[in-house]
Amino acid sequence: MNRPFNRKKDKSWMHTPDALAKHHIAYNAKFLGHTEVDQPKGTEVVKDAIRKLKFQRHIKKSEGQKIPKVELQISIYGVKILDPKTKDVQHNCQLHRISFCADDKTDKKIFTFICKDSESNKHLCYVFDSEKCAEEITLTIGQAFELAYKKFLESGGRDVETRKQIGNLQRRIQELEMENFELKKQLQSLQEQLMFAQVSPAGCLSPSSPSTDIFDMVPFSPGTILAPVSASNGMKAAKLPERSAKPYSGKDLFGAEPFDPFICEASDFPPDIQSKLDEMQEGFKMGLTLVGAMFSLDPLDSCS
């Protein structure tokens, strides 16, 4: 805190210590914005920042944009800049990061402070417009600095280190929450890919067992070995007889030679069948004799 205070003001602060140590003091102001500066302190540094932000606001005002209103909450822990309606925190400037605070002597409604950003480590100059209490706000920030310094001396620096550790832990918690969120997204993506891989091109799930027909039986496919499959109704299907892998032996199912009338001998037939064959053979010879007589041929020579 580089703003000089005279001893009369230092001895008669406007707020009680508990108001800043246990609570906060709220002020309303217009926020001109913040801009990066090269130095953490200096009157000329803040004057250049004020001129720059005033010029930018003049251009925006000519375009019809109004200067936004904010609420400042000042305590021994820092200065919070909030939206006055929603109470959303726009900026949280910790007190140990504020290196300079001053009000503009040429323009009594302007006050500013320089704060080092916690993420970029850049020095940012915040400029505000308050028609009635610019100097009071600057003095309140000065009182918060004095109380914070006294508390630092009483605690031997332990309080500041504790706040730093808490801040580091809070940042680590935010990082872990982001990592957890990314891991959940990756897990969901993998689950979707796995479900897509289990779906056939026609849009049906790949069957884990052979499909059955309307009679709850596995359809026959040539060249496949049939195996007993449990029916969907819980009953076990009957075991099919295994086909012999031995080559064809020339016998039928009962172990007998198959019947072939062209290669069998006369003794192979029963008597009734043999008589019928003899009659058929005699008739066949008579037919050949008649045909041979018609063509003047010897039927016996033609048959031999």
PDB file of C-alpha atoms in Angstrom:
ATOM      1  CA  MET A   1       0.000   0.000   0.000  1.00  0.00           C
ATOM      2  CA  ASN A   2       1.827   3.118  -1.210  1.00  0.00           C
ATOM      3  CA  ARG A   3      -0.697   5.856  -0.573  1.00  0.00           C
ATOM      4  CA  PRO A   4       0.551   8.303   2.097  1.00  0.00           C
ATOM      5  CA  PHE A   5      -1.829   8.886   4.993  1.00  0.00           C
ATOM      6  CA  ASN A   6      -1.390  11.625   7.554  1.00  0.00           C
ATOM      7  CA  ARG A   7      -1.442  10.673  11.217  1.00  0.00           C
ATOM      8  CA  LYS A   8      -4.716  12.440  11.936  1.00  0.00           C
ATOM      9  CA  LYS A   9      -6.517  10.170   9.491  1.00  0.00           C
ATOM     10  CA  ASP A  10      -4.579   7.122  10.609  1.00  0.00           C
ATOM     11  CA  LYS A  11      -5.778   7.594  14.205  1.00  0.00           C
ATOM     12  CA  SER A  12      -9.402   8.148  13.224  1.00  0.00           C
ATOM     13  CA  TRP A  13     -10.325   5.422  10.797  1.00  0.00           C
ATOM     14  CA  MET A  14     -13.948   5.466   9.624  1.00  0.00           C
ATOM     15  CA  HIS A  15     -14.671   1.788  10.354  1.00  0.00           C
ATOM     16  CA  THR A  16     -14.212  -0.467  13.337  1.00  0.00           C
ATOM     17  CA  PRO A  17     -11.559  -3.208  13.088  1.00  0.00           C
ATOM     18  CA  ASP A  18     -14.192  -5.954  13.358  1.00  0.00           C
ATOM     19  CA  ALA A  19     -16.098  -4.502  10.389  1.00  0.00           C
ATOM     20  CA  LEU A  20     -13.123  -5.198   8.139  1.00  0.00           C
ATOM     21  CA  ALA A  21     -11.698  -8.245   9.948  1.00  0.00           C
ATOM     22  CA  LYS A  22     -14.903 -10.236  10.440  1.00  0.00           C
ATOM     23  CA  HIS A  23     -17.094  -8.703   7.737  1.00  0.00           C
ATOM     24  CA  HIS A  24     -16.624  -6.290   4.844  1.00  0.00           C
ATOM     25  CA  ILE A  25     -17.465  -2.720   3.838  1.00  0.00           C
ATOM     26  CA  ALA A  26     -19.512  -2.316   0.646  1.00  0.00           C
ATOM     27  CA  TYR A  27     -19.402   0.615  -1.791  1.00  0.00           C
ATOM     28  CA  ASN A  28     -21.067   1.267  -5.121  1.00  0.00           C
ATOM     29  CA  ALA A  29     -19.069   2.693  -8.018  1.00  0.00           C
ATOM     30  CA  LYS A  30     -18.734   2.742 -11.779  1.00  0.00           C
ATOM     31  CA  PHE A  31     -16.065   0.467 -13.218  1.00  0.00           C
ATOM     32  CA  LEU A  32     -14.040   2.021 -16.016  1.00  0.00           C
ATOM     33  CA  GLY A  33     -12.064  -1.203 -16.436  1.00  0.00           C
ATOM     34  CA  HIS A  34      -8.533  -2.454 -15.912  1.00  0.00           C
ATOM     35  CA  THR A  35      -5.384  -2.312 -18.008  1.00  0.00           C
ATOM     36  CA  GLU A  36      -1.897  -3.783 -17.779  1.00  0.00           C
ATOM     37  CA  VAL A  37       0.883  -1.543 -16.454  1.00  0.00           C
ATOM     38  CA  ASP A  38       4.657  -1.945 -16.486  1.00  0.00           C
ATOM     39  CA  GLN A  39       5.306  -1.048 -12.835  1.00  0.00           C
ATOM     40  CA  PRO A  40       3.616  -2.231  -9.615  1.00  0.00           C
ATOM     41  CA  LYS A  41       3.399   1.324  -8.229  1.00  0.00           C
ATOM     42  CA  GLY A  42       3.842   4.991  -9.056  1.00  0.00           C
ATOM     43  CA  THR A  43       1.692   8.070  -9.499  1.00  0.00           C
ATOM     44  CA  GLU A  44       2.612   8.511 -13.150  1.00  0.00           C
ATOM     45  CA  VAL A  45       1.848   4.847 -13.794  1.00  0.00           C
ATOM     46  CA  VAL A  46      -1.733   5.152 -12.563  1.00  0.00           C
ATOM     47  CA  LYS A  47      -2.195   8.533 -14.310  1.00  0.00           C
ATOM     48  CA  ASP A  48      -1.353   6.939 -17.658  1.00  0.00           C
ATOM     49  CA  ALA A  49      -3.742   4.066 -16.943  1.00  0.00           C
ATOM     50  CA  ILE A  50      -6.546   6.488 -15.987  1.00  0.00           C
ATOM     51  CA  ARG A  51      -6.083   8.517 -19.188  1.00  0.00           C
ATOM     52  CA  LYS A  52      -6.110   5.334 -21.281  1.00  0.00           C
ATOM     53  CA  LEU A  53      -9.285   3.923 -19.707  1.00  0.00           C
ATOM     54  CA  LYS A  54     -11.062   7.297 -19.780  1.00  0.00           C
ATOM     55  CA  PHE A  55     -10.384   7.555 -23.513  1.00  0.00           C
ATOM     56  CA  GLN A  56     -11.700   4.016 -24.111  1.00  0.00           C
ATOM     57  CA  ARG A  57     -14.845   4.780 -22.084  1.00  0.00           C
ATOM     58  CA  HIS A  58     -15.383   8.013 -24.017  1.00  0.00           C
ATOM     59  CA  ILE A  59     -15.391   6.032 -27.283  1.00  0.00           C
ATOM     60  CA  LYS A  60     -17.773   3.424 -25.882  1.00  0.00           C
ATOM     61  CA  LYS A  61     -20.054   6.142 -24.510  1.00  0.00           C
ATOM     62  CA  SER A  62     -20.248   7.734 -27.957  1.00  0.00           C
ATOM     63  CA  GLU A  63     -21.340   4.332 -29.276  1.00  0.00           C
ATOM     64  CA  GLY A  64     -24.181   4.235 -26.760  1.00  0.00           C
ATOM     65  CA  GLN A  65     -22.554   1.982 -24.144  1.00  0.00           C
ATOM     66  CA  LYS A  66     -22.960   2.920 -20.498  1.00  0.00           C
ATOM     67  CA  ILE A  67     -20.318   2.573 -17.813  1.00  0.00           C
ATOM     68  CA  PRO A  68     -21.173  -0.572 -15.821  1.00  0.00           C
ATOM     69  CA  LYS A  69     -21.940  -0.251 -12.113  1.00  0.00           C
ATOM     70  CA  VAL A  70     -20.250  -2.553  -9.615  1.00  0.00           C
ATOM     71  CA  GLU A  71     -20.202  -3.227  -5.896  1.00  0.00           C
ATOM     72  CA  LEU A  72     -16.908  -3.179  -4.016  1.00  0.00           C
ATOM     73  CA  GLN A  73     -16.540  -5.340  -0.902  1.00  0.00           C
ATOM     74  CA  ILE A  74     -13.450  -4.361   1.103  1.00  0.00           C
ATOM     75  CA  SER A  75     -12.012  -6.456   3.944  1.00  0.00           C
ATOM     76  CA  ILE A  76      -8.623  -7.442   5.378  1.00  0.00           C
ATOM     77  CA  TYR A  77      -8.560 -10.271   2.804  1.00  0.00           C
ATOM     78  CA  GLY A  78      -8.909  -8.107  -0.296  1.00  0.00           C
ATOM     79  CA  VAL A  79     -11.225  -6.212  -2.609  1.00  0.00           C
ATOM     80  CA  LYS A  80     -14.011  -8.047  -4.411  1.00  0.00           C
ATOM     81  CA  ILE A  81     -15.706  -6.564  -7.473  1.00  0.00           C
ATOM     82  CA  LEU A  82     -19.263  -7.859  -7.835  1.00  0.00           C
ATOM     83  CA  ASP A  83     -22.289  -7.356 -10.017  1.00  0.00           C
ATOM     84  CA  PRO A  84     -24.662  -5.263  -7.833  1.00  0.00           C
ATOM     85  CA  LYS A  85     -27.762  -7.196  -8.935  1.00  0.00           C
ATOM     86  CA  THR A  86     -26.656 -10.830  -9.209  1.00  0.00           C
ATOM     87  CA  LYS A  87     -23.795 -10.560  -6.654  1.00  0.00           C
ATOM     88  CA  ASP A  88     -21.576 -12.538  -9.004  1.00  0.00           C
ATOM     89  CA  VAL A  89     -17.867 -11.955  -8.310  1.00  0.00           C
ATOM     90  CA  GLN A  90     -16.213 -10.446 -11.387  1.00  0.00           C
ATOM     91  CA  HIS A  91     -12.756  -9.927  -9.857  1.00  0.00           C
ATOM     92  CA  ASN A  92     -11.235 -10.986  -6.544  1.00  0.00           C
ATOM     93  CA  CYS A  93      -8.146  -8.928  -5.739  1.00  0.00           C
ATOM     94  CA  GLN A  94      -6.374 -10.350  -2.688  1.00  0.00           C
ATOM     95  CA  LEU A  95      -4.959  -7.731  -0.382  1.00  0.00           C
ATOM     96  CA  HIS A  96      -1.387  -9.044  -0.384  1.00  0.00           C
ATOM     97  CA  ARG A  97      -1.367  -8.700  -4.186  1.00  0.00           C
ATOM     98  CA  ILE A  98      -2.413  -5.017  -4.168  1.00  0.00           C
ATOM     99  CA  SER A  99       0.762  -2.934  -4.442  1.00  0.00           C
ATOM    100  CA  PHE A 100      -0.572   0.615  -4.890  1.00  0.00           C
ATOM    101  CA  CYS A 101      -3.783   2.537  -4.203  1.00  0.00           C
ATOM    102  CA  ALA A 102      -4.580   6.201  -4.838  1.00  0.00           C
ATOM    103  CA  ASP A 103      -7.316   8.686  -5.668  1.00  0.00           C
ATOM    104  CA  ASP A 104      -6.952  11.252  -8.415  1.00  0.00           C
ATOM    105  CA  LYS A 105      -6.288  14.711  -6.985  1.00  0.00           C
ATOM    106  CA  THR A 106      -7.297  16.420 -10.218  1.00  0.00           C
ATOM    107  CA  ASP A 107     -10.527  14.417 -10.505  1.00  0.00           C
ATOM    108  CA  LYS A 108     -12.033  13.807  -7.060  1.00  0.00           C
ATOM    109  CA  LYS A 109     -14.384  11.046  -8.266  1.00  0.00           C
ATOM    110  CA  ILE A 110     -11.658   8.772  -9.673  1.00  0.00           C
ATOM    111  CA  PHE A 111      -9.715   6.233  -7.598  1.00  0.00           C
ATOM    112  CA  THR A 112      -7.515   3.308  -8.609  1.00  0.00           C
ATOM    113  CA  PHE A 113      -5.318   0.492  -7.337  1.00  0.00           C
ATOM    114  CA  ILE A 114      -2.724  -1.846  -8.881  1.00  0.00           C
ATOM    115  CA  CYS A 115      -3.018  -5.600  -8.294  1.00  0.00           C
ATOM    116  CA  LYS A 116      -0.837  -8.472  -9.496  1.00  0.00           C
ATOM    117  CA  ASP A 117      -2.919 -11.084 -11.317  1.00  0.00           C
ATOM    118  CA  SER A 118      -2.684 -14.562  -9.745  1.00  0.00           C
ATOM    119  CA  GLU A 119      -2.751 -16.420 -13.071  1.00  0.00           C
ATOM    120  CA  SER A 120      -0.758 -14.286 -15.513  1.00  0.00           C
ATOM    121  CA  ASN A 121       1.443 -12.548 -12.862  1.00  0.00           C
ATOM    122  CA  LYS A 122       0.841  -9.284 -14.730  1.00  0.00           C
ATOM    123  CA  HIS A 123       0.271  -5.989 -12.943  1.00  0.00           C
ATOM    124  CA  LEU A 124      -3.230  -4.686 -13.658  1.00  0.00           C
ATOM    125  CA  CYS A 125      -4.484  -1.209 -12.810  1.00  0.00           C
ATOM    126  CA  TYR A 126      -8.199  -1.032 -11.837  1.00  0.00           C
ATOM    127  CA  VAL A 127      -9.933   2.323 -12.270  1.00  0.00           C
ATOM    128  CA  PHE A 128     -13.275   3.335 -10.707  1.00  0.00           C
ATOM    129  CA  ASP A 129     -15.564   6.343 -10.777  1.00  0.00           C
ATOM    130  CA  SER A 130     -17.372   7.345  -7.582  1.00  0.00           C
ATOM    131  CA  GLU A 131     -18.758  10.870  -7.383  1.00  0.00           C
ATOM    132  CA  LYS A 132     -19.207  11.001  -3.589  1.00  0.00           C
ATOM    133  CA  CYS A 133     -16.839   8.588  -1.885  1.00  0.00           C
ATOM    134  CA  ALA A 134     -13.718   8.068  -4.000  1.00  0.00           C
ATOM    135  CA  GLU A 135     -11.443   9.300  -1.202  1.00  0.00           C
ATOM    136  CA  GLU A 136     -13.385   7.315   1.420  1.00  0.00           C
ATOM    137  CA  ILE A 137     -12.959   4.095  -0.545  1.00  0.00           C
ATOM    138  CA  THR A 138      -9.232   4.723  -0.809  1.00  0.00           C
ATOM    139  CA  LEU A 139      -8.987   5.300   2.946  1.00  0.00           C
ATOM    140  CA  THR A 140     -10.985   2.127   3.658  1.00  0.00           C
ATOM    141  CA  ILE A 141      -8.524   0.101   1.592  1.00  0.00           C
ATOM    142  CA  GLY A 142      -5.712   1.766   3.576  1.00  0.00           C
ATOM    143  CA  GLN A 143      -7.352   0.775   6.873  1.00  0.00           C
ATOM    144  CA  ALA A 144      -7.718  -2.825   5.636  1.00  0.00           C
ATOM    145  CA  PHE A 145      -3.974  -2.847   4.899  1.00  0.00           C
ATOM    146  CA  GLU A 146      -3.101  -1.651   8.407  1.00  0.00           C
ATOM    147  CA  LEU A 147      -5.323  -4.240  10.097  1.00  0.00           C
ATOM    148  CA  ALA A 148      -3.990  -7.022   7.880  1.00  0.00           C
ATOM    149  CA  TYR A 149      -0.408  -6.023   8.712  1.00  0.00           C
ATOM    150  CA  LYS A 150      -1.131  -6.037  12.449  1.00  0.00           C
ATOM    151  CA  LYS A 151      -2.685  -9.465  12.180  1.00  0.00           C
ATOM    152  CA  PHE A 152       0.365 -10.632  10.253  1.00  0.00           C
ATOM    153  CA  LEU A 153       2.675  -9.445  13.050  1.00  0.00           C
ATOM    154  CA  GLU A 154       0.532 -11.052  15.742  1.00  0.00           C
ATOM    155  CA  SER A 155       0.446 -14.404  13.973  1.00  0.00           C
ATOM    156  CA  GLY A 156       4.125 -14.305  13.103  1.00  0.00           C
ATOM    157  CA  GLY A 157       3.322 -14.748   9.417  1.00  0.00           C
ATOM    158  CA  ARG A 158       1.482 -18.005   9.975  1.00  0.00           C
ATOM    159  CA  ASP A 159      -1.833 -16.550   8.868  1.00  0.00           C
ATOM    160  CA  VAL A 160      -0.501 -15.494   5.479  1.00  0.00           C
ATOM    161  CA  GLU A 161       1.102 -18.886   4.920  1.00  0.00           C
ATOM    162  CA  THR A 162      -2.142 -20.600   5.869  1.00  0.00           C
ATOM    163  CA  ARG A 163      -4.065 -18.506   3.349  1.00  0.00           C
ATOM    164  CA  LYS A 164      -1.497 -19.348   0.686  1.00  0.00           C
ATOM    165  CA  GLN A 165      -1.819 -23.051   1.432  1.00  0.00           C
ATOM    166  CA  ILE A 166      -5.598 -22.827   1.335  1.00  0.00           C
ATOM    167  CA  GLY A 167      -5.405 -20.999  -1.980  1.00  0.00           C
ATOM    168  CA  ASN A 168      -3.076 -23.654  -3.408  1.00  0.00           C
ATOM    169  CA  LEU A 169      -5.397 -26.410  -2.213  1.00  0.00           C
ATOM    170  CA  GLN A 170      -8.401 -24.683  -3.744  1.00  0.00           C
ATOM    171  CA  ARG A 171      -6.616 -24.396  -7.088  1.00  0.00           C
ATOM    172  CA  ARG A 172      -5.615 -28.067  -6.867  1.00  0.00           C
ATOM    173  CA  ILE A 173      -9.230 -29.035  -6.163  1.00  0.00           C
ATOM    174  CA  GLN A 174     -10.346 -27.119  -9.255  1.00  0.00           C
ATOM    175  CA  GLU A 175      -7.683 -28.878 -11.359  1.00  0.00           C
ATOM    176  CA  LEU A 176      -8.777 -32.298 -10.060  1.00  0.00           C
ATOM    177  CA  GLU A 177     -12.416 -31.497 -10.767  1.00  0.00           C
ATOM    178  CA  MET A 178     -11.520 -30.596 -14.356  1.00  0.00           C
ATOM    179  CA  GLU A 179      -9.489 -33.809 -14.728  1.00  0.00           C
ATOM    180  CA  ASN A 180     -12.386 -35.810 -13.313  1.00  0.00           C
ATOM    181  CA  PHE A 181     -14.760 -34.173 -15.780  1.00  0.00           C
ATOM    182  CA  GLU A 182     -12.460 -34.982 -18.720  1.00  0.00           C
ATOM    183  CA  LEU A 183     -12.082 -38.607 -17.575  1.00  0.00           C
ATOM    184  CA  LYS A 184     -15.865 -38.985 -17.358  1.00  0.00           C
ATOM    185  CA  LYS A 185     -16.183 -37.701 -20.920  1.00  0.00           C
ATOM    186  CA  GLN A 186     -13.542 -40.168 -22.142  1.00  0.00           C
ATOM    187  CA  LEU A 187     -15.263 -43.051 -20.300  1.00  0.00           C
ATOM    188  CA  GLN A 188     -18.611 -42.169 -21.857  1.00  0.00           C
ATOM    189  CA  SER A 189     -17.005 -42.024 -25.309  1.00  0.00           C
ATOM    190  CA  LEU A 190     -15.430 -45.478 -24.824  1.00  0.00           C
ATOM    191  CA  GLN A 191     -18.750 -46.945 -23.701  1.00  0.00           C
ATOM    192  CA  GLU A 192     -20.471 -45.562 -26.797  1.00  0.00           C
ATOM    193  CA  GLN A 193     -17.743 -47.029 -29.041  1.00  0.00           C
ATOM    194  CA  LEU A 194     -18.104 -50.425 -27.334  1.00  0.00           C
ATOM    195  CA  MET A 195     -21.871 -50.454 -27.846  1.00  0.00           C
ATOM    196  CA  PHE A 196     -21.421 -49.455 -31.490  1.00  0.00           C
ATOM    197  CA  ALA A 197     -18.920 -52.290 -32.011  1.00  0.00           C
ATOM    198  CA  GLN A 198     -21.449 -54.840 -30.718  1.00  0.00           C
ATOM    199  CA  VAL A 199     -24.071 -53.754 -33.263  1.00  0.00           C
ATOM    200  CA  SER A 200     -24.124 -55.484 -36.672  1.00  0.00           C
ATOM    201  CA  PRO A 201     -24.259 -53.451 -39.916  1.00  0.00           C
ATOM    202  CA  ALA A 202     -27.984 -54.125 -40.165  1.00  0.00           C
ATOM    203  CA  GLY A 203     -28.478 -52.520 -36.789  1.00  0.00           C
ATOM    204  CA  CYS A 204     -29.018 -55.748 -34.841  1.00  0.00           C
ATOM    205  CA  LEU A 205     -26.910 -57.059 -32.008  1.00  0.00           C
ATOM    206  CA  SER A 206     -24.537 -59.867 -32.943  1.00  0.00           C
ATOM    207  CA  PRO A 207     -26.007 -63.153 -31.668  1.00  0.00           C
ATOM    208  CA  SER A 208     -23.969 -64.985 -29.071  1.00  0.00           C
ATOM    209  CA  SER A 209     -25.615 -68.362 -29.915  1.00  0.00           C
ATOM    210  CA  PRO A 210     -27.118 -69.896 -33.098  1.00  0.00           C
ATOM    211  CA  SER A 211     -30.610 -68.648 -33.891  1.00  0.00           C
ATOM    212  CA  THR A 212     -33.504 -71.149 -33.941  1.00  0.00           C
ATOM    213  CA  ASP A 213     -36.511 -71.498 -36.224  1.00  0.00           C
ATOM    214  CA  ILE A 214     -40.192 -71.229 -35.255  1.00  0.00           C
ATOM    215  CA  PHE A 215     -40.051 -74.793 -33.839  1.00  0.00           C
ATOM    216  CA  ASP A 216     -37.180 -73.804 -31.504  1.00  0.00           C
ATOM    217  CA  MET A 217     -34.706 -75.916 -33.543  1.00  0.00           C
ATOM    218  CA  VAL A 218     -31.358 -75.005 -35.007  1.00  0.00           C
ATOM    219  CA  PRO A 219     -31.615 -74.896 -38.829  1.00  0.00           C
ATOM    220  CA  PHE A 220     -29.537 -77.469 -40.724  1.00  0.00           C
ATOM    221  CA  SER A 221     -26.539 -76.226 -42.663  1.00  0.00           C
ATOM    222  CA  PRO A 222     -24.553 -78.623 -44.924  1.00  0.00           C
ATOM    223  CA  GLY A 223     -20.968 -79.149 -43.894  1.00  0.00           C
ATOM    224  CA  THR A 224     -21.521 -78.141 -40.256  1.00  0.00           C
ATOM    225  CA  ILE A 225     -21.263 -80.472 -37.290  1.00  0.00           C
ATOM    226  CA  LEU A 226     -24.478 -80.517 -35.333  1.00  0.00           C
ATOM    227  CA  ALA A 227     -24.161 -80.307 -31.591  1.00  0.00           C
ATOM    228  CA  PRO A 228     -26.867 -80.466 -28.947  1.00  0.00           C
ATOM    229  CA  VAL A 229     -28.163 -76.983 -28.175  1.00  0.00           C
ATOM    230  CA  SER A 230     -30.361 -76.140 -25.214  1.00  0.00           C
ATOM    231  CA  ALA A 231     -33.777 -74.946 -26.325  1.00  0.00           C
ATOM    232  CA  SER A 232     -35.063 -71.564 -25.201  1.00  0.00           C
ATOM    233  CA  ASN A 233     -37.835 -73.281 -23.186  1.00  0.00           C
ATOM    234  CA  GLY A 234     -35.213 -74.845 -20.886  1.00  0.00           C
ATOM    235  CA  MET A 235     -35.434 -78.422 -22.280  1.00  0.00           C
ATOM    236  CA  LYS A 236     -32.326 -80.124 -23.593  1.00  0.00           C
ATOM    237  CA  ALA A 237     -32.549 -81.210 -27.215  1.00  0.00           C
ATOM    238  CA  ALA A 238     -32.129 -84.899 -28.080  1.00  0.00           C
ATOM    239  CA  LYS A 239     -28.647 -85.967 -29.097  1.00  0.00           C
ATOM    240  CA  LEU A 240     -28.332 -86.724 -32.801  1.00  0.00           C
ATOM    241  CA  PRO A 241     -26.595 -89.948 -33.885  1.00  0.00           C
ATOM    242  CA  GLU A 242     -23.057 -89.362 -34.980  1.00  0.00           C
ATOM    243  CA  ARG A 243     -22.216 -90.046 -38.623  1.00  0.00           C
ATOM    244  CA  SER A 244     -19.532 -92.641 -39.092  1.00  0.00           C
ATOM    245  CA  ALA A 245     -16.308 -91.373 -40.551  1.00  0.00           C
ATOM    246  CA  LYS A 246     -15.462 -94.870 -42.086  1.00  0.00           C
ATOM    247  CA  PRO A 247     -15.547 -95.276 -45.901  1.00  0.00           C
ATOM    248  CA  TYR A 248     -18.573 -96.938 -47.573  1.00  0.00           C
ATOM    249  CA  SER A 249     -18.350-100.737 -47.013  1.00  0.00           C
ATOM    250  CA  GLY A 250     -21.026-101.815 -49.578  1.00  0.00           C
ATOM    251  CA  LYS A 251     -23.525-103.061 -46.960  1.00  0.00           C
ATOM    252  CA  ASP A 252     -26.794-101.540 -45.892  1.00  0.00           C
ATOM    253  CA  LEU A 253     -27.919-100.554 -42.399  1.00  0.00           C
ATOM    254  CA  PHE A 254     -28.627-104.225 -41.452  1.00  0.00           C
ATOM    255  CA  GLY A 255     -25.238-105.557 -42.640  1.00  0.00           C
ATOM    256  CA  ALA A 256     -26.603-107.132 -45.893  1.00  0.00           C
ATOM    257  CA  GLU A 257     -25.436-106.628 -49.421  1.00  0.00           C
ATOM    258  CA  PRO A 258     -27.692-104.226 -51.361  1.00  0.00           C
ATOM    259  CA  PHE A 259     -30.000-105.749 -54.012  1.00  0.00           C
ATOM    260  CA  ASP A 260     -28.944-105.415 -57.659  1.00  0.00           C
ATOM    261  CA  PRO A 261     -30.954-107.503 -60.202  1.00  0.00           C
ATOM    262  CA  PHE A 262     -28.296-107.169 -62.927  1.00  0.00           C
ATOM    263  CA  ILE A 263     -25.386-108.680 -61.012  1.00  0.00           C
ATOM    264  CA  CYS A 264     -27.121-111.170 -58.707  1.00  0.00           C
ATOM    265  CA  GLU A 265     -27.056-114.975 -59.507  1.00  0.00           C
ATOM    266  CA  ALA A 266     -30.183-117.097 -59.814  1.00  0.00           C
ATOM    267  CA  SER A 267     -29.434-118.794 -56.482  1.00  0.00           C
ATOM    268  CA  ASP A 268     -29.567-115.422 -54.733  1.00  0.00           C
ATOM    269  CA  PHE A 269     -33.326-115.061 -55.305  1.00  0.00           C
ATOM    270  CA  PRO A 270     -36.064-116.896 -53.455  1.00  0.00           C
ATOM    271  CA  PRO A 271     -38.029-119.575 -55.444  1.00  0.00           C
ATOM    272  CA  ASP A 272     -41.041-117.398 -56.180  1.00  0.00           C
ATOM    273  CA  ILE A 273     -38.901-114.571 -57.462  1.00  0.00           C
ATOM    274  CA  GLN A 274     -36.793-117.003 -59.535  1.00  0.00           C
ATOM    275  CA  SER A 275     -39.863-118.427 -61.271  1.00  0.00           C
ATOM    276  CA  LYS A 276     -41.051-114.995 -62.142  1.00  0.00           C
ATOM    277  CA  LEU A 277     -37.700-114.130 -63.641  1.00  0.00           C
ATOM    278  CA  ASP A 278     -37.681-117.379 -65.691  1.00  0.00           C
ATOM    279  CA  GLU A 279     -41.095-116.564 -67.115  1.00  0.00           C
ATOM    280  CA  MET A 280     -39.918-113.049 -67.999  1.00  0.00           C
ATOM    281  CA  GLN A 281     -36.830-114.464 -69.686  1.00  0.00           C
ATOM    282  CA  GLU A 282     -38.873-116.960 -71.763  1.00  0.00           C
ATOM    283  CA  GLY A 283     -41.201-114.213 -72.836  1.00  0.00           C
ATOM    284  CA  PHE A 284     -38.252-112.073 -73.793  1.00  0.00           C
ATOM    285  CA  LYS A 285     -36.830-114.905 -75.989  1.00  0.00           C
ATOM    286  CA  MET A 286     -40.172-115.447 -77.702  1.00  0.00           C
ATOM    287  CA  GLY A 287     -40.344-111.807 -78.513  1.00  0.00           C
ATOM    288  CA  LEU A 288     -36.923-111.905 -80.067  1.00  0.00           C
ATOM    289  CA  THR A 289     -37.935-114.979 -82.171  1.00  0.00           C
ATOM    290  CA  LEU A 290     -40.915-113.154 -83.606  1.00  0.00           C
ATOM    291  CA  VAL A 291     -38.841-110.120 -84.439  1.00  0.00           C
ATOM    292  CA  GLY A 292     -36.190-112.301 -86.114  1.00  0.00           C
ATOM    293  CA  ALA A 293     -38.804-114.079 -88.221  1.00  0.00           C
ATOM    294  CA  MET A 294     -40.064-110.759 -89.464  1.00  0.00           C
ATOM    295  CA  PHE A 295     -36.591-109.812 -90.642  1.00  0.00           C
ATOM    296  CA  SER A 296     -35.585-113.360 -91.767  1.00  0.00           C
ATOM    297  CA  LEU A 297     -32.950-113.591 -89.083  1.00  0.00           C
ATOM    298  CA  ASP A 298     -31.984-116.393 -86.828  1.00  0.00           C
ATOM    299  CA  PRO A 299     -32.969-115.202 -83.394  1.00  0.00           C
ATOM    300  CA  LEU A 300     -30.436-117.413 -81.709  1.00  0.00           C
ATOM    301  CA  ASP A 301     -27.572-115.951 -83.804  1.00  0.00           C
ATOM    302  CA  SER A 302     -28.686-112.422 -83.116  1.00  0.00           C
ATOM    303  CA  CYS A 303     -28.786-113.069 -79.372  1.00  0.00           C
ATOM    304  CA  SER A 304     -25.436-114.867 -79.126  1.00  0.00           C
TER     305      SER A 304
END
